Coordinates of C-alpha atoms and ligand atoms in Angstrom, one line a residue:
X1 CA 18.5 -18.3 -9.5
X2 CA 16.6 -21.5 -9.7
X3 CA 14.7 -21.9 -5.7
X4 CA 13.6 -18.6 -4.1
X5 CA 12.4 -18.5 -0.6
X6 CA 9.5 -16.1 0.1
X7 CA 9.8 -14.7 3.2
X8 CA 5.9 -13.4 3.2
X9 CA 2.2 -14.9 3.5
X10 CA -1.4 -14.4 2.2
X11 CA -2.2 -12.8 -1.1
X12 CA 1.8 -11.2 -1.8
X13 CA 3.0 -14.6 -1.2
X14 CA 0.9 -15.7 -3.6
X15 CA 1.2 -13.4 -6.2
X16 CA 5.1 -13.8 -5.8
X17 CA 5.1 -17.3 -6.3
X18 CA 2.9 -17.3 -9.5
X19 CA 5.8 -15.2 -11.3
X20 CA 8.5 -17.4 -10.1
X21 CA 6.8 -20.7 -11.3
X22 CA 6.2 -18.7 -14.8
X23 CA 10.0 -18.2 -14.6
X24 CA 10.5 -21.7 -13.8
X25 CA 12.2 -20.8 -10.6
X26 CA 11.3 -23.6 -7.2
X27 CA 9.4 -22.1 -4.6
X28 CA 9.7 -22.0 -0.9
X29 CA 7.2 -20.9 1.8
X30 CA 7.3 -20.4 5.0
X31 CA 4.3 -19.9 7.4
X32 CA 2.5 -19.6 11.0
X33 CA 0.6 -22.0 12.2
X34 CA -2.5 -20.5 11.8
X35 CA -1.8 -20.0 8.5
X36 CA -1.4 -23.9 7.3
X37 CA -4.7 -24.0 5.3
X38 CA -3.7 -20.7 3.1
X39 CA -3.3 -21.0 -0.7
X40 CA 0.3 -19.8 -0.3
X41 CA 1.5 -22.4 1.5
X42 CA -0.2 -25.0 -0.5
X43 CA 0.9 -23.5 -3.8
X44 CA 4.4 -23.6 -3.0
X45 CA 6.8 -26.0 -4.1
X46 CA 8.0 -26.9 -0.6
X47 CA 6.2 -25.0 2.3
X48 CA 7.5 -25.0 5.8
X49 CA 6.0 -24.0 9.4
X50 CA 8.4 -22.0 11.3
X51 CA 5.7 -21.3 14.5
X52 CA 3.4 -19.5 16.3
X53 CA 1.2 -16.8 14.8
X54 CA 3.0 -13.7 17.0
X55 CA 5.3 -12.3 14.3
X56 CA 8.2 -12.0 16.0
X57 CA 8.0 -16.0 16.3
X58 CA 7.5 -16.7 12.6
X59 CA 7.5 -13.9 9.5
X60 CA 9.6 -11.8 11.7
X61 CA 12.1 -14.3 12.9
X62 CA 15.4 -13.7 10.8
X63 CA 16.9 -17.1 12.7
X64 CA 14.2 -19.0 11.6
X65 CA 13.8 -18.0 7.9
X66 CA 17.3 -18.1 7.3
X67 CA 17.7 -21.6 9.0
X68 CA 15.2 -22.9 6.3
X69 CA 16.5 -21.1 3.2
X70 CA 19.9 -22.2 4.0
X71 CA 18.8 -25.9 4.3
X72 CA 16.8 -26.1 1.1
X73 CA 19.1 -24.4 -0.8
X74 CA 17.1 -21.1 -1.7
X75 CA 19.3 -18.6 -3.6
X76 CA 17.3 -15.9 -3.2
X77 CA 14.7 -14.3 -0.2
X78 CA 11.9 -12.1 -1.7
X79 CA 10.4 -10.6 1.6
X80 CA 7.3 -8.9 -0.1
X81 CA 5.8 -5.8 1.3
X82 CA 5.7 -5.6 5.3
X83 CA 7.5 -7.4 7.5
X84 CA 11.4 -7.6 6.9
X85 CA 10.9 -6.0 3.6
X86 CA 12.4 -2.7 4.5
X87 CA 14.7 -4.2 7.1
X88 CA 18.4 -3.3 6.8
X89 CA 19.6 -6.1 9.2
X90 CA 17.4 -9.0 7.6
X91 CA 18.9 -7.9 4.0
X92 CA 22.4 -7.9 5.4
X93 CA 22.1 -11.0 7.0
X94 CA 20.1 -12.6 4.0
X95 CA 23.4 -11.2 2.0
X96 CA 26.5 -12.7 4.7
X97 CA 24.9 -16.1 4.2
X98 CA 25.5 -16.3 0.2
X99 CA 21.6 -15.6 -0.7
X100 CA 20.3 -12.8 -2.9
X101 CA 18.1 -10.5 -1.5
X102 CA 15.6 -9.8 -4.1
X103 CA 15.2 -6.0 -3.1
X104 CA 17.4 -3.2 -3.2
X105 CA 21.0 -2.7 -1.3
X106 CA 21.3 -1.8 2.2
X107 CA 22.5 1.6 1.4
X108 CA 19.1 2.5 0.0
X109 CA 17.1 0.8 2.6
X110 CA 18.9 3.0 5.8
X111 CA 19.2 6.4 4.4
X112 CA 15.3 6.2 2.7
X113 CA 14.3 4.8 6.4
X114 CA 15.2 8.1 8.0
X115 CA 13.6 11.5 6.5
X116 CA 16.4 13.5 7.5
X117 CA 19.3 11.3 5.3
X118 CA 16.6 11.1 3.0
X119 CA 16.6 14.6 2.6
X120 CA 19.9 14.9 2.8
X121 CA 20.6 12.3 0.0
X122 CA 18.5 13.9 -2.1
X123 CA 19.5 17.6 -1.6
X124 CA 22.0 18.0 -4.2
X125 CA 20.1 15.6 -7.0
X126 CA 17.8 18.9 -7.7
X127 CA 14.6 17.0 -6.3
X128 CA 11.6 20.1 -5.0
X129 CA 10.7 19.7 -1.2
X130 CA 8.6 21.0 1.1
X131 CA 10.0 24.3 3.1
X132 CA 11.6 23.7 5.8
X133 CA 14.2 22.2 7.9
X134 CA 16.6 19.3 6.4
X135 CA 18.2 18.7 10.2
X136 CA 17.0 17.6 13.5
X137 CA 15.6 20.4 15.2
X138 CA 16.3 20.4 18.9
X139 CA 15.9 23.8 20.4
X140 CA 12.4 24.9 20.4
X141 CA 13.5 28.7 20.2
X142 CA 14.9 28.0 16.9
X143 CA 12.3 25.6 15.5
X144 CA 9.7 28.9 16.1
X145 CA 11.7 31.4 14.0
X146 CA 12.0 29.4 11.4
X147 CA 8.1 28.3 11.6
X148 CA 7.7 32.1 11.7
X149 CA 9.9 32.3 8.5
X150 CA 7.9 29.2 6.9
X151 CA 4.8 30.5 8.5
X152 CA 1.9 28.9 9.6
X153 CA 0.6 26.2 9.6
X154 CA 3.4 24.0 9.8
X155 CA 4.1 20.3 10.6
X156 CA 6.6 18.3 13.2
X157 CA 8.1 15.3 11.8
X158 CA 9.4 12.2 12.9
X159 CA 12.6 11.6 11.0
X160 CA 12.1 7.9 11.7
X161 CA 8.3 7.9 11.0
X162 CA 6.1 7.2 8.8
X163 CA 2.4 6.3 8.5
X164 CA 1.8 9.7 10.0
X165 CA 3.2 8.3 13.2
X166 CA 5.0 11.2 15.2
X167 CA 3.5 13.8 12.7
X168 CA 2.0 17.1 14.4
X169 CA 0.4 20.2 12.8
X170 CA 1.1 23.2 14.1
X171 CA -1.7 26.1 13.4
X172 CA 0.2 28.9 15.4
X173 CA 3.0 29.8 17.4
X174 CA 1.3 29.5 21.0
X175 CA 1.2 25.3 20.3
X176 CA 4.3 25.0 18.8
X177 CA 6.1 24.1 22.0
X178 CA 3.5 21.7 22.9
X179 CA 3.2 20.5 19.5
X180 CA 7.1 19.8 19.5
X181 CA 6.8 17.8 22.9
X182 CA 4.4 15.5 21.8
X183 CA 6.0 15.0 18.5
X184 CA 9.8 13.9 20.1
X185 CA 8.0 11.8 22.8
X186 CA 5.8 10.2 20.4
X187 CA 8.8 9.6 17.9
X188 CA 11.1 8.0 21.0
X189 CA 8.1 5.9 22.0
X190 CA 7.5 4.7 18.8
X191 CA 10.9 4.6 16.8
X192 CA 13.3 4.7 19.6
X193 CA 15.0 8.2 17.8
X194 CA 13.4 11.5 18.8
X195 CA 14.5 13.4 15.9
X196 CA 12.2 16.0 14.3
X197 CA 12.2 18.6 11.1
X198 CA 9.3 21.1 10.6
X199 CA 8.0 21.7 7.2
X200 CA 5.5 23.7 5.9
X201 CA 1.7 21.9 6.1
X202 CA 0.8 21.5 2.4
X203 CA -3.1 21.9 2.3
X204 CA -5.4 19.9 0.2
X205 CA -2.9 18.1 -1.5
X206 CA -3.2 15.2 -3.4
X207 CA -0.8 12.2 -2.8
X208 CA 1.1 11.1 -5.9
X209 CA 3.3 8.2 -6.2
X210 CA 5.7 7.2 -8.4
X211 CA 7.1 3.0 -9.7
X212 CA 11.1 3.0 -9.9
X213 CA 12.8 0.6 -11.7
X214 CA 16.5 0.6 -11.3
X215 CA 19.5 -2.2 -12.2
X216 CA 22.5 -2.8 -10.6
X217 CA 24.7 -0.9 -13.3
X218 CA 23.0 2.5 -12.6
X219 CA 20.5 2.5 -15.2
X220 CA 17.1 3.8 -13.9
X221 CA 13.7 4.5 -15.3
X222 CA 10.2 5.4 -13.8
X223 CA 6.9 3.5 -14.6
X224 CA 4.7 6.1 -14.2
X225 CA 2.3 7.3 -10.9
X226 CA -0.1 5.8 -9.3
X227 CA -2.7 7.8 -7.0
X228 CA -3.3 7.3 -3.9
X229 CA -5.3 9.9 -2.2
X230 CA -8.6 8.1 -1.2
X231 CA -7.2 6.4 2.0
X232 CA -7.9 6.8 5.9
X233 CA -5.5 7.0 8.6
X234 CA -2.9 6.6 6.2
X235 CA -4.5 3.0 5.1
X236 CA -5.3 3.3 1.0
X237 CA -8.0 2.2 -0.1
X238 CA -8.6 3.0 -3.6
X239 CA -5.7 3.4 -5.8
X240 CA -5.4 4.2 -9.6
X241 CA -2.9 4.5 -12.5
X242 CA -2.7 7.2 -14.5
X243 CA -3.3 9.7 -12.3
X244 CA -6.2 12.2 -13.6
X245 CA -4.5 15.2 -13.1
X246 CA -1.1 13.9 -14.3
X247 CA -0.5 15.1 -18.2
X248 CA 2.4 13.7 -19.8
X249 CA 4.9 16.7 -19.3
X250 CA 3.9 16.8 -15.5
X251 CA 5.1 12.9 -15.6
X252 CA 7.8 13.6 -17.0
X253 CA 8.9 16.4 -14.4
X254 CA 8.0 13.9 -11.3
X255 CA 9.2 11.3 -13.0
X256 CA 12.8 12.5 -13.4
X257 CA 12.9 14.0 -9.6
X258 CA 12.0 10.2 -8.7
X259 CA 14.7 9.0 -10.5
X260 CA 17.2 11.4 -8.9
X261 CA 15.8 10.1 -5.5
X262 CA 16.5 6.6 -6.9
X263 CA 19.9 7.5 -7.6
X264 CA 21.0 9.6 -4.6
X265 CA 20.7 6.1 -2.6
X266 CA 22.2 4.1 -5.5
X267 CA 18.9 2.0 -5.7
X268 CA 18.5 -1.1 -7.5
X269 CA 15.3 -2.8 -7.8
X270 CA 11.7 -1.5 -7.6
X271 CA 10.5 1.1 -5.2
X272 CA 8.0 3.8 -4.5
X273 CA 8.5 7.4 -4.4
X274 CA 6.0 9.9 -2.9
X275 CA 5.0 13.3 -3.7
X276 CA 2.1 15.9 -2.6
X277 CA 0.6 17.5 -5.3
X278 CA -0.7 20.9 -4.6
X279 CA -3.4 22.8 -5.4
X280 CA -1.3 24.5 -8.3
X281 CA 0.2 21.3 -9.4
X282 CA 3.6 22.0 -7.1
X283 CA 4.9 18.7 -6.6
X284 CA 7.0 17.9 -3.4
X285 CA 9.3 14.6 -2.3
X286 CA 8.1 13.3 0.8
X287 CA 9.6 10.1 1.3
X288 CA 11.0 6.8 -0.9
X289 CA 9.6 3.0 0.0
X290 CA 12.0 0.9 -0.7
X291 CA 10.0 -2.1 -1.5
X292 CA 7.4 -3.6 -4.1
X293 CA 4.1 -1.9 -2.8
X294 CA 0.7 -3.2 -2.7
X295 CA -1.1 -1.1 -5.6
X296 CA 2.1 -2.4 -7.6
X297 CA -1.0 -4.2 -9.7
X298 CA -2.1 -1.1 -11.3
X299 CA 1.0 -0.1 -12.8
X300 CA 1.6 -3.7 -13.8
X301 CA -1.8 -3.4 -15.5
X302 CA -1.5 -0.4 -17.5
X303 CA 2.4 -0.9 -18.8
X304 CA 2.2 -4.8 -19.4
X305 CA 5.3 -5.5 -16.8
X306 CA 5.1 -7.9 -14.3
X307 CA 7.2 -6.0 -11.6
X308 CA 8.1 -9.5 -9.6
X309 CA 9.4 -10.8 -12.6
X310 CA 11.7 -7.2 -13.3
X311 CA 12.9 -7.6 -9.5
X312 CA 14.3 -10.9 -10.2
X313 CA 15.6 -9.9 -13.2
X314 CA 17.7 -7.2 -11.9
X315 CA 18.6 -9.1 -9.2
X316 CA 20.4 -12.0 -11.3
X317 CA 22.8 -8.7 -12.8
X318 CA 20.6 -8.1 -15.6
X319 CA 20.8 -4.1 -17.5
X320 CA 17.4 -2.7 -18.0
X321 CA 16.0 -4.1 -20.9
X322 CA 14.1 -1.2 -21.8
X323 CA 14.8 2.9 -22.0
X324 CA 12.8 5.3 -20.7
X325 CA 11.3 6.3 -23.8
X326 CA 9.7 2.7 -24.0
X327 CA 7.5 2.5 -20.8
X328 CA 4.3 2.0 -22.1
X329 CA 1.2 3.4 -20.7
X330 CA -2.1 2.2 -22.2
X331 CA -5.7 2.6 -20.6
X332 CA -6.2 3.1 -16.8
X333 CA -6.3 0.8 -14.1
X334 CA -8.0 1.0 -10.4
X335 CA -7.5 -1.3 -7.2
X336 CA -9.5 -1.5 -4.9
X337 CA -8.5 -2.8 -1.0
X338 CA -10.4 -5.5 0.6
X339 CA -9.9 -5.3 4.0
X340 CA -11.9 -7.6 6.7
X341 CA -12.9 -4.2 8.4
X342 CA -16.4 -2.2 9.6
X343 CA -16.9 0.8 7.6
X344 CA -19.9 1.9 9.7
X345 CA -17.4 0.8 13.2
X346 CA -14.7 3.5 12.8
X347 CA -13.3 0.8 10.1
X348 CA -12.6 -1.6 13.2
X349 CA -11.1 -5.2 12.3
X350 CA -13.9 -7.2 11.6
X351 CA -12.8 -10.7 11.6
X352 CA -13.7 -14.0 11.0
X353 CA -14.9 -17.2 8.6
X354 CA -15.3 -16.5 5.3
X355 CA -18.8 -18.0 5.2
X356 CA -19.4 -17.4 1.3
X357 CA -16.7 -16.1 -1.3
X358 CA -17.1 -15.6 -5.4
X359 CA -14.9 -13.5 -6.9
X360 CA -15.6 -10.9 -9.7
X361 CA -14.9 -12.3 -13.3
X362 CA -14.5 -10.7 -16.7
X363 CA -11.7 -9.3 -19.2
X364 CA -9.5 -6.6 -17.5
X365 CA -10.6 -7.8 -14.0
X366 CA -7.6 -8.9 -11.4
X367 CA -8.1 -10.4 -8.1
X368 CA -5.3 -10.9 -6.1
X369 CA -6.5 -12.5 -2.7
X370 CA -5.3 -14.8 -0.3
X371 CA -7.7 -16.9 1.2
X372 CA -10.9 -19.2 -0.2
X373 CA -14.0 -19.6 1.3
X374 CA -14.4 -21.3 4.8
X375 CA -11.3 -20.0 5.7
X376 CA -10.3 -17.5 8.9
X377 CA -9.2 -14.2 8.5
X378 CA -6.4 -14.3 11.5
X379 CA -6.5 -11.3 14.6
X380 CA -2.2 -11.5 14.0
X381 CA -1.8 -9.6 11.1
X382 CA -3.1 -6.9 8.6
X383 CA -6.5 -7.7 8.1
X384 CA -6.5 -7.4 4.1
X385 CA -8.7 -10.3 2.5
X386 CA -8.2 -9.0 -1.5
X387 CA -7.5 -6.6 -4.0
X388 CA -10.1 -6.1 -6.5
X389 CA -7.8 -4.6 -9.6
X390 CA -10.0 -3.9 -13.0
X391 CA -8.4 -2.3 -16.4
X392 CA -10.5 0.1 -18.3
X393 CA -9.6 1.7 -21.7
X394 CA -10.0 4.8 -20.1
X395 CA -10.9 6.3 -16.8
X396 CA -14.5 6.0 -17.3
X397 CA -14.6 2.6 -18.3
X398 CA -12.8 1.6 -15.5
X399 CA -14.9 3.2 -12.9
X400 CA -17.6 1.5 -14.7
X401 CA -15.8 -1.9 -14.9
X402 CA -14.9 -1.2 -10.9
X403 CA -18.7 -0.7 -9.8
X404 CA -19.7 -3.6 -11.6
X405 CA -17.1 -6.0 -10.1
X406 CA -18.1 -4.5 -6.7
X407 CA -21.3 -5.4 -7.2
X408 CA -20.5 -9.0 -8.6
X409 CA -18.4 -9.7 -5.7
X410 CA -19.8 -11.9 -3.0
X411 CA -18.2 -12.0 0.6
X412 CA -19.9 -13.3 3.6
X413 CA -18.9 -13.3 7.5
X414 CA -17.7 -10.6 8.3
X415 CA -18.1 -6.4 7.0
X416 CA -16.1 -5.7 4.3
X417 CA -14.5 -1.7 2.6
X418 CA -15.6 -2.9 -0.8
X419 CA -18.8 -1.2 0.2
X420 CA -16.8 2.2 1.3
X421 CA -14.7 1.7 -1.8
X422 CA -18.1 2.1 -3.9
X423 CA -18.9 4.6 -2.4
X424 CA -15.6 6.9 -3.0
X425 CA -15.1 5.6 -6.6
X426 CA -19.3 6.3 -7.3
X427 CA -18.4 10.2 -5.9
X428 CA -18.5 13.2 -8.0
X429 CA -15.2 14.3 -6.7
X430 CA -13.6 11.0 -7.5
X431 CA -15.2 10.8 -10.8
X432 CA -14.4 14.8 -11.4
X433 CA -10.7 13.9 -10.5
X434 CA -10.7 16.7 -7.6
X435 CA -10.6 14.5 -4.5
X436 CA -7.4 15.1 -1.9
X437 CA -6.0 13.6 1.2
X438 CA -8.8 14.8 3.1
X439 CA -11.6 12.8 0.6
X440 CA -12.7 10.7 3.6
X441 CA -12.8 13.5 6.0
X442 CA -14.8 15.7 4.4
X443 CA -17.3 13.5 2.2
X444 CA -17.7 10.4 4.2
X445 CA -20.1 9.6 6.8
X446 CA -21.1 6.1 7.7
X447 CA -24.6 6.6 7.3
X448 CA -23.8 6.9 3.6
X449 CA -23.4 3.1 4.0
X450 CA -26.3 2.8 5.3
X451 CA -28.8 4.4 3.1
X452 CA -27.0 2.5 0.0
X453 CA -27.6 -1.1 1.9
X454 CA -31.2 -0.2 2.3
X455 CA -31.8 0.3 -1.1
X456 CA -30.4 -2.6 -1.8
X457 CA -31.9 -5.4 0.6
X458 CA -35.3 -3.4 0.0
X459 CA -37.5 -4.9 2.2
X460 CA -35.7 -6.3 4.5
X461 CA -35.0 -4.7 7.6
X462 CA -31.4 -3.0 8.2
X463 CA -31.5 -4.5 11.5
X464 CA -32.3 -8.3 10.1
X465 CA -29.8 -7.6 7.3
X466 CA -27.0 -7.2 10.1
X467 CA -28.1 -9.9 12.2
X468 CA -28.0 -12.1 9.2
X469 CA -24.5 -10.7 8.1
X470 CA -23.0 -11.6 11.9
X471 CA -24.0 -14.9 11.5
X472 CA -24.0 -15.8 8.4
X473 CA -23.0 -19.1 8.8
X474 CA -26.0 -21.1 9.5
X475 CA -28.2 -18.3 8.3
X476 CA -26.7 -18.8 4.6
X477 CA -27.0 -22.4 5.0
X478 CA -30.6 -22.0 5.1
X479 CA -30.7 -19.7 2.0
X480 CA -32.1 -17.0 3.6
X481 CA -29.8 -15.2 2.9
X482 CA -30.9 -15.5 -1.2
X483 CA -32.5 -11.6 -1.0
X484 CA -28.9 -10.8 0.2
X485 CA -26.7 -9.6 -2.4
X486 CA -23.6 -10.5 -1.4
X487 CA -20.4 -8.3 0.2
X488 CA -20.2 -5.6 2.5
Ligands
MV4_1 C1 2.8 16.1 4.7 C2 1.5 16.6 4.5 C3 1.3 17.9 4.3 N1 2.4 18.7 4.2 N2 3.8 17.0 4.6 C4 1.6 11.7 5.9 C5 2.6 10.5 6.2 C6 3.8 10.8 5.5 N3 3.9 9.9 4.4 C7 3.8 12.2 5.1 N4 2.4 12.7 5.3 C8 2.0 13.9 5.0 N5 3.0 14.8 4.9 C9 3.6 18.3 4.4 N6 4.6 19.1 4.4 C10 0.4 15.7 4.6 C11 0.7 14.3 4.8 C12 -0.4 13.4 4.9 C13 -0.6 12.5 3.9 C14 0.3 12.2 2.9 C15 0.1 11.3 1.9 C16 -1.1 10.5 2.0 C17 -2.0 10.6 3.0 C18 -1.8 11.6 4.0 C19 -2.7 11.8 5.0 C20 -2.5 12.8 5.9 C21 -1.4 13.6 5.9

């Protein structure tokens, strides 16, 4: 494979391209027209505008991406997370015009797109789930004995969803039929398939992850978890590899379920698969992502692999050039999301110039970003600015490491979740390693935010802090802003 199209923007675009250019391999980018001044586009070999900002008229536009890989010759398409990357139709397509798509077959990608031939995939590979049902529940009558059998509480599930979209807990039999409703409407309304399963609600449970790496000759190995539990409305914000609850036999137990997942769909490349961790350590298979995800960084940092480089790898044909026994796992790693967003607003979009932008520095400290300073976080798509990923020799030096970087990093214009990130990784629960799903629920307030800015503008007022910080522009041109440390 010598050109590769990347069919992506912002920091994964990035990040793809730097592997290809360390494997020598020409890189092609295609963008939106808001997005002409990005790094990406400018760090790619040949870069070409395919239109407007609307998705469906540039990185969702199959027509238009193929049209350019086919006239510059690109033999392979990496899609990157989002966008077409979990998109049977694109990867066929990619496929019927002679180009590699650099993620896995089309196979995978349908049945791990629906729960319920997910579940049914995996059924006879020996893989623990959840209680509950493994076909689409239509008549409510039935759907209550068996919650009755499960008992309560319970959850409705889209078997096209995901993101918690279509999801509906069920506390007792009186709202199951109401329950049941909204789920199916809110499943045909947002997936165009109204199928649902009930499974029992799992409480307090931690969300587990874990890497795949599979060739196209059936060899496949896992890379480890990743943790993911400190995230809100099924965004993550803080993720971390090794998990601190994980010892090595428990790895090696989820490990090999999430490679039987891998090879009920006859996978091939990276991918994701998810578990809830219980209370008792229980661990259950909730769903497979059959794409390279964004905490990919902390796996990459505490194994050595670069994980772009292992997809293109398997997809020229090559066998896995390691065995399970020799995945490495050395220190511990942490990213940290930073998203263009208002902690203290209900974690609202919050876009804008970046007025001011330095970056943390130091050994074991990652930033993978998209943008530079003085440029416009655009209103089209995710609103993600960086990831701030830092290596430690152990978990407490990377906390340490991660605080410190917080601290040294330096945004301006708009509100930022490295703040809310602190916060969460600064927290006794997230330091203890007892933290769930429900972390932001329970522990966080946005006052907390609040009372930790204070301290840190001293005497300056809150209010004048976030006057300045709306328009920072002209206000940082003045050096007021010099009392002002940085971010958030
Ligand atoms: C669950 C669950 C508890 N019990 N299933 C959320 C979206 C989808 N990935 C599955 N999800 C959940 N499934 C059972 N049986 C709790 C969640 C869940 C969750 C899972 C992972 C990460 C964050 C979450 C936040 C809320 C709910």
């Amino acid at each position: 494979m010598k050109k590769v199209l990347i069919a992506n923007r912002g920091e994964i675009a990035l990040r793809v391209m730097r592997t290809l250019k360390k494997m020598n391999i020409q890189t092609v980018a295609v963008y939106s027209d808001v997005d002409k001044d990005l790094p990406f586009v400018h760090f790619a070999d040949e870069a070409y505008c395919i239109g407007e900002a609307t998705p469906s008229q540039s990185y969702l536009n199959m027509d238009k991406i193929l049209n350019v890989a086919i006239q510059t010759g690109a033999e392979g398409i990496h899609p990157g997370y989002g966008f077409l990357s979990e998109n049977a139709v694109f990867a066929q397509r990619v496929s019927d015009a002679g180009i590699k798509f650099i993620g896995p077959s089309i196979e995978a990608i349908n049945v791990m797109g629906d729960k319920l031939d997910a579940k049914q995939a995996v059924k006879k590979f020996d893989v623990p789930m959840v209680p509950g049902t493994d076909e689409e529940l239509t008549d409510i009558a039935l759907g209550k004995k068996i919650a009755n059998e499960i008992g309560y509480p319970i959850l409705i599930k889209a078997s096209a969803g995901g993101g918690g979209k279509g999801m509906r807990v069920v506390d007792a039999e009186s709202q199951f039929e109401e329950q049941f409703e909204r789920a199916t409407s809110e499943a045909i309304s947002s997936f165009g398939n109204g199928a649902v399963f009930i499974e029992k609600y799992v409480q307090q449970p931690k969300h587990i992850e874990i890497q795949i790496l599979a060739d196209a000759h059936g060899n496949v190995i896992h890379l480890n978890e990743r943790e993911c539990s400190i995230q809100r409305r099924h965004q993550k914000v803080v993720e971390e590899a090794p998990s601190p609850v994980v010892d090595a036999a428990l790895r090696a137990k989820i490990g090999e379920a999430a490679v039987n997942v891998a090879k009920s769909c006859h996978y091939e490349g990276v991918g994701t698969v998810e578990f809830l961790l219980d209370k008792d350590k229980n661990f259950y298979f909730l769903e497979m992502n059959t794409r390279l995800q964004v905490e990919h960084p902390v796996t990459e940092m505490t194994t050595g692999m670069d994980l772009v480089e292992a997809q293109v790898r398997v997809a020229r044909g090559e066998e896995l050039w390691l065995t399970q026994d020799e995945v490495p796992l050395f220190g511990h790693a942490i990213e940290v999301r930073v998203n263009a967003e208002d902690p203290e607003n209900d974690f609202l979009p919050d876009l804008g110039k970046i007025v001011h932008y330095k970056r943390p520095q130091g050994l074991g400290i990652r930033v993978d970003d998209g943008f530079e300073e003085g440029l416009t976080i655009p209103l089209a798509y995710d609103p993600m600015i960086a990831k701030l990923i830092v290596y430690g020799k152990d978990r407490e030096e990377a906390i340490e490491k991660t605080l410190k970087a917080i601290d040294e990093y330096e945004i301006a214009g708009m509100s930022t979740t490295l703040g809310f990130a602190r916060f969460a990784i600064d927290h006794k629960e997230f330091r203890d390693g007892s933290f769930t799903i429900n972390f932001v629920g329970d522990h966080f307030k946005p006052e907390m935010l609040r009372k930790e800015i204070s301290a840190e503008i001293g005497e300056m007022s809150y209010e004048i802090f976030k006057k300045i910080k709306n328009e920072a522009e002209p206000v940082y041109e003045d050096q007021k802003l010099s009392s002002w440390k940085s971010k958030r």
